[in-house]
XYZ file of C-alpha atoms in Angstrom:
301
model
C -75.135 0.781 64.098
C -73.510 4.167 64.602
C -72.914 4.213 60.825
C -76.531 4.563 59.873
C -76.777 7.635 62.095
C -74.134 9.680 60.239
C -75.551 12.387 58.096
C -73.436 14.503 55.736
C -73.735 17.451 53.397
C -71.459 17.799 50.365
C -70.719 20.722 48.098
C -68.134 21.862 45.533
C -67.162 24.859 43.422
C -64.555 25.697 40.782
C -63.523 28.992 39.190
C -61.059 29.730 36.399
C -59.585 32.633 38.391
C -58.535 36.051 37.147
C -55.474 35.245 34.982
C -55.774 31.816 33.375
C -57.754 31.205 30.198
C -58.285 27.463 30.886
C -59.471 25.757 33.976
C -56.940 22.934 34.457
C -58.489 21.854 37.742
C -60.989 19.011 38.015
C -63.062 17.650 40.841
C -65.580 14.839 41.335
C -67.818 13.820 44.246
C -70.061 10.895 45.023
C -72.428 11.072 47.970
C -73.210 7.343 48.000
C -70.591 5.023 46.553
C -72.927 2.032 46.847
C -75.094 3.736 44.221
C -72.300 5.092 42.030
C -74.054 8.350 41.276
C -71.319 10.935 40.562
C -73.625 13.990 40.778
C -74.505 16.251 43.663
C -78.114 16.608 44.700
C -79.060 20.297 44.740
C -75.476 21.253 45.351
C -75.133 20.183 48.899
C -78.328 21.671 50.225
C -79.756 18.309 51.254
C -78.269 16.200 54.013
C -77.891 12.492 53.177
C -77.216 9.362 55.167
C -73.718 7.848 54.824
C -74.110 4.552 52.879
C -72.293 1.279 53.370
C -69.485 2.014 50.887
C -69.055 5.604 51.991
C -68.873 8.938 50.290
C -65.944 10.499 48.345
C -64.638 13.759 47.021
C -61.556 14.380 44.837
C -59.656 17.525 43.634
C -56.956 17.435 40.964
C -54.905 20.403 39.819
C -53.354 19.885 36.361
C -50.256 21.452 34.969
C -47.802 21.472 32.068
C -47.951 20.331 28.492
C -49.535 22.518 25.835
C -52.625 23.396 27.941
C -52.729 19.685 28.735
C -53.057 20.157 32.495
C -56.786 19.614 32.208
C -56.160 16.331 30.419
C -53.969 15.087 33.310
C -56.419 16.194 36.047
C -59.318 14.674 34.079
C -57.420 11.343 33.896
C -56.824 11.600 37.646
C -60.468 12.045 38.647
C -61.687 9.477 36.076
C -59.248 6.911 37.528
C -60.814 7.396 40.967
C -64.258 7.077 39.406
C -63.299 3.766 37.752
C -61.820 2.338 40.940
C -64.714 3.435 43.156
C -67.451 1.878 41.050
C -69.769 -0.074 43.388
C -68.669 -3.488 42.124
C -64.968 -2.690 42.692
C -65.560 -1.839 46.390
C -65.661 -5.428 47.624
C -65.508 -6.377 51.306
C -61.845 -7.169 50.800
C -61.236 -3.548 49.871
C -63.514 -1.885 52.366
C -63.165 -4.375 55.243
C -60.549 -2.612 57.342
C -59.007 0.831 57.661
C -55.641 -0.622 56.462
C -57.228 -2.101 53.324
C -59.053 1.131 52.550
C -55.857 3.175 52.902
C -53.921 0.690 50.774
C -56.610 0.935 48.118
C -56.317 4.726 48.003
C -52.581 4.439 47.495
C -53.176 1.920 44.690
C -55.660 4.283 42.983
C -53.183 7.166 43.078
C -50.402 4.959 41.631
C -52.778 3.863 38.846
C -53.659 7.458 38.075
C -49.972 8.268 37.866
C -49.309 5.467 35.410
C -52.378 6.484 33.265
C -51.193 10.081 33.081
C -47.744 8.872 32.048
C -49.113 6.457 29.476
C -51.157 9.284 27.843
C -48.100 11.559 27.914
C -46.071 8.996 26.058
C -48.619 8.418 23.267
C -49.660 12.031 22.685
C -46.915 14.561 22.003
C -49.341 17.428 22.693
C -49.608 16.318 26.280
C -45.886 15.765 26.849
C -44.763 17.060 30.239
C -48.264 17.253 31.705
C -48.996 16.300 35.277
C -51.481 16.703 38.069
C -51.853 16.808 41.827
C -54.619 14.816 43.484
C -56.280 14.844 46.898
C -59.023 12.379 47.918
C -61.303 12.255 50.952
C -63.132 8.935 51.426
C -65.621 9.137 54.284
C -66.332 5.602 55.514
C -67.960 4.405 58.693
C -66.979 6.808 61.471
C -63.775 8.108 59.847
C -62.333 9.790 56.817
C -59.285 8.669 54.878
C -57.360 11.447 53.175
C -54.918 10.470 50.383
C -52.882 12.835 48.230
C -49.976 13.471 45.948
C -48.746 17.012 45.325
C -49.781 20.302 46.947
C -53.560 20.219 46.752
C -54.739 20.171 50.328
C -57.183 18.650 52.794
C -58.285 20.609 55.849
C -60.559 20.019 58.835
C -62.658 22.853 60.211
C -64.865 23.116 63.287
C -65.742 26.338 65.160
C -64.218 24.864 68.374
C -60.886 23.867 66.807
C -60.566 26.243 63.872
C -58.899 25.218 60.589
C -56.347 22.417 60.640
C -54.360 21.132 57.724
C -54.665 17.339 57.480
C -52.482 16.774 54.412
C -48.887 17.856 54.088
C -47.668 19.329 50.790
C -45.310 17.350 48.638
C -43.352 20.501 47.838
C -39.861 22.000 47.942
C -40.998 24.637 50.468
C -42.493 22.009 52.765
C -39.138 20.134 52.637
C -37.387 23.350 53.689
C -39.778 23.672 56.595
C -39.313 19.954 57.570
C -35.535 20.277 57.523
C -35.632 23.411 59.718
C -34.273 25.716 56.972
C -37.465 27.768 56.758
C -39.888 28.951 59.459
C -43.392 27.613 58.821
C -44.833 31.136 58.920
C -42.548 32.171 56.017
C -43.699 29.294 53.769
C -46.728 31.063 52.324
C -44.675 33.934 50.787
C -41.771 31.799 49.606
C -41.030 32.488 45.873
C -40.547 28.768 45.066
C -43.895 27.691 46.507
C -44.890 26.261 43.067
C -42.254 23.569 43.062
C -43.895 20.133 43.673
C -41.764 17.188 44.728
C -44.332 14.434 43.996
C -47.102 14.467 41.399
C -49.001 12.323 38.900
C -47.149 12.195 35.559
C -43.665 13.120 36.836
C -41.484 11.022 34.494
C -38.443 11.260 36.753
C -40.080 9.220 39.519
C -43.178 7.282 40.547
C -45.919 9.066 42.493
C -45.461 8.825 46.280
C -48.885 9.177 47.835
C -49.547 9.730 51.562
C -52.643 8.729 53.479
C -53.951 9.887 56.903
C -57.113 8.816 58.748
C -59.103 10.921 61.171
C -62.306 10.385 63.140
C -65.570 12.180 62.206
C -66.893 14.753 64.635
C -70.336 16.230 64.637
C -70.294 19.655 62.974
C -66.885 19.071 61.392
C -66.188 20.204 57.835
C -63.602 18.534 55.582
C -62.305 20.829 52.876
C -60.266 19.778 49.813
C -58.782 22.522 47.586
C -56.295 23.258 44.834
C -53.514 25.728 45.600
C -55.549 28.345 43.742
C -57.269 28.706 47.118
C -54.611 27.950 49.788
C -51.899 29.685 47.755
C -53.959 32.912 47.644
C -55.395 32.900 51.177
C -53.462 32.131 54.307
C -54.961 29.527 56.653
C -55.883 32.333 59.056
C -57.817 34.145 56.230
C -59.579 30.924 55.215
C -60.527 30.370 58.854
C -61.944 33.912 59.150
C -64.271 33.147 56.183
C -65.363 29.808 57.679
C -65.887 31.391 61.126
C -68.074 34.033 59.470
C -70.301 31.809 57.301
C -70.354 28.411 59.098
C -72.584 26.316 58.998
C -73.829 27.628 55.633
C -71.658 25.642 53.217
C -72.806 27.494 50.124
C -71.841 30.872 51.600
C -68.576 29.367 52.894
C -67.532 28.133 49.436
C -68.684 31.283 47.673
C -66.761 33.534 49.998
C -63.637 31.368 49.997
C -63.513 31.568 46.186
C -64.255 35.273 46.228
C -61.462 35.755 48.780
C -58.994 33.975 46.445
C -60.125 36.098 43.474
C -59.816 39.356 45.499
C -56.328 38.302 46.517
C -55.335 38.091 42.867
C -56.858 34.834 41.575
C -53.598 33.860 39.920
C -54.669 30.274 39.441
C -57.811 28.179 39.043
C -59.672 27.848 42.326
C -61.387 24.597 43.238
C -62.779 23.339 46.513
C -65.050 20.585 47.808
C -66.569 20.338 51.284
C -68.174 17.576 53.344
C -69.895 18.460 56.599
C -70.818 16.015 59.305
C -74.380 17.170 60.014
C -75.219 14.459 62.513
C -73.301 11.672 64.187
C -69.592 11.063 64.818
C -67.750 12.007 68.006
C -68.482 15.161 69.928
C -65.899 17.918 69.345
C -64.477 19.143 72.652
C -65.519 22.713 73.632
C -62.910 25.421 73.086
C -62.131 25.689 76.817
C -61.278 21.987 77.073
C -58.770 22.339 74.277
C -56.639 25.063 75.747
C -53.264 23.764 76.888
C -53.290 20.766 74.559
C -51.959 21.721 71.138
C -53.815 20.931 67.898
C -53.980 17.225 66.975
C -51.706 17.834 64.007
C -51.759 16.204 60.579
C -50.719 12.741 61.576
C -53.219 12.266 64.408
C -54.532 8.781 63.521
C -57.643 9.061 65.722
C -59.807 6.064 65.152
C -57.296 4.428 62.834
């Protein structure tokens, strides 16, 4: 099957930044969900074959409470870990793209209720919350699910950097309603206001999911806003253009870029690269004239 031919590399990095004392971000990755081993082999240096239950990476950016942000983001990643144990990933769950997407939504809703439950029982953690973004690589596609303003991107030298997720934020709502030009979003003073998150007592989490096809050479990048709030997409793309396909240099220089830009927040990123298999990415020339696929392109869904 085409599945057995897909080879990936996976890597991750987190940094406390230049201002914060605590790192309230958390991430987890699992190369092979059928084995349930939540550790990276040699930090992404070794390619691995995509297994039957897929591969996953998660970034969560905690906030609020008395330094309880890291409690919320820890609950978020541990919820994913619980739900993605090999025995939980039955054929009913993994059987179809729709069931996989539905499962991701369910996991995020469960993470939300666990963060809220902890907040209710522990006064120290009152008001805490977290974002979450998940990339589940399965078969010949990747499902991206998120809540908040942590982001998922796709990168390939032919197509550049494309945002796959869409922030649940006040500024994104301004852009959507035509009140703010997209190019002014990055510098908007209210860019920290999130409209959906885990632990928001005023409303349930409202996760979104998109699915996109794997292409050979493609990189999927998840990050907290400590990266994409410090570097513009064009600056992130410059780094990736310079160091691709060396993932460890890519991640090191992305984090250094965020720190040089001020490092106001914790910086966390995870990356999966399709080393072999998947569709062929069109050459640059073939792409001219047709705009980018855009976030909601459900290729292969």
